[in-house]
Tab-separated table of C-alpha atoms in Angstrom:
chain	number	residue	atom	x	y	z
A	1073	THR	CA	-12.617	-22.298	115.890
A	1074	GLY	CA	-9.003	-22.335	117.945
A	1075	ALA	CA	-7.668	-19.881	120.015
A	1076	HIS	CA	-6.995	-16.087	119.142
A	1077	TYR	CA	-3.752	-14.189	119.927
A	1078	PRO	CA	-3.327	-10.666	120.353
A	1079	ILE	CA	-1.012	-10.191	117.420
A	1080	ASP	CA	0.226	-6.335	116.139
A	1081	VAL	CA	1.570	-5.904	113.290
A	1082	LEU	CA	4.193	-2.637	112.297
A	1083	PRO	CA	4.948	-2.327	108.842
A	1084	VAL	CA	8.025	0.110	109.046
A	1085	GLY	CA	11.575	0.471	108.401
A	1086	ILE	CA	14.314	0.205	111.000
A	1087	GLU	CA	15.146	3.596	110.194
A	1088	GLU	CA	11.696	4.369	111.721
A	1089	LEU	CA	12.008	3.021	115.157
A	1090	PRO	CA	13.835	4.512	118.116
A	1091	ALA	CA	17.494	3.109	118.993
A	1092	LYS	CA	17.741	0.206	121.633
A	1093	LEU	CA	14.080	0.114	121.247
A	1094	GLN	CA	14.270	-3.866	122.917
A	1095	ALA	CA	10.016	-3.787	122.006
A	1096	PHE	CA	9.332	-6.434	120.005
A	1097	ASP	CA	9.359	-10.289	120.297
A	1098	THR	CA	9.556	-11.183	116.701
A	1099	VAL	CA	11.251	-9.080	113.976
A	1100	PHE	CA	11.040	-9.989	110.214
A	1101	SER	CA	13.969	-8.635	107.742
A	1102	MET	CA	12.343	-9.877	104.466
A	1103	GLY	CA	14.714	-9.672	101.239
A	1104	VAL	CA	17.088	-6.406	102.653
A	1105	PHE	CA	20.031	-7.504	103.977
A	1106	TYR	CA	21.733	-7.614	100.900
A	1107	HIS	CA	20.227	-4.133	99.887
A	1108	ARG	CA	21.894	-2.688	102.945
A	1109	LYS	CA	24.945	-0.485	103.005
A	1110	SER	CA	26.236	-2.365	105.979
A	1111	PRO	CA	24.357	-5.730	106.578
A	1112	MET	CA	26.423	-6.176	110.083
A	1113	ASP	CA	24.458	-2.243	111.049
A	1114	HIS	CA	21.411	-3.613	109.929
A	1115	LEU	CA	21.935	-7.087	111.914
A	1116	ARG	CA	22.494	-4.747	114.866
A	1117	GLU	CA	20.077	-2.672	114.540
A	1118	LEU	CA	17.468	-5.539	114.488
A	1119	LYS	CA	18.669	-7.222	117.129
A	1120	GLU	CA	18.100	-4.299	119.423
A	1121	ALA	CA	14.456	-3.957	118.660
A	1122	LEU	CA	14.212	-7.331	119.952
A	1123	ARG	CA	12.716	-8.052	123.332
A	1124	PRO	CA	15.525	-10.271	125.393
A	1125	GLY	CA	14.835	-13.144	124.357
A	1126	GLY	CA	12.857	-12.095	121.395
A	1127	GLN	CA	13.559	-14.105	117.251
A	1128	LEU	CA	14.745	-12.642	114.124
A	1129	VAL	CA	13.335	-14.077	110.718
A	1130	LEU	CA	15.644	-13.086	108.490
A	1131	GLU	CA	15.172	-14.068	104.517
A	1132	THR	CA	18.423	-12.854	101.918
A	1133	LEU	CA	18.968	-14.653	98.792
A	1134	ARG	CA	21.740	-17.330	98.066
A	1135	SER	CA	23.377	-17.435	94.973
A	1136	GLU	CA	24.928	-21.038	93.554
A	1137	GLU	CA	27.264	-18.675	91.630
A	1138	ARG	CA	30.489	-17.623	93.168
A	1139	ARG	CA	31.080	-13.939	91.389
A	1140	VAL	CA	34.139	-12.998	93.746
A	1141	GLY	CA	36.971	-12.816	91.615
A	1142	LYS	CA	35.794	-14.056	88.301
A	1143	GLU	CA	32.817	-12.991	85.810
A	1144	CYS	CA	29.929	-15.362	85.873
A	1145	ARG	CA	28.482	-16.416	82.591
């Protein structure tokens, strides 16, 4: 049957958390990074939500096309 681990899931936005919370072992950011006004601020907020030694799971898109300075067809 296997071991059971206590897992708490809080499906909340980073904006809903107090600043510098340092409370989570793992923080997930799924498909959000490229939508943020300031991606670097978003990364800092995520880091501040983690306990020391915590892990960030970041999922984002990667385009094979280069879109800087030219039109993609």
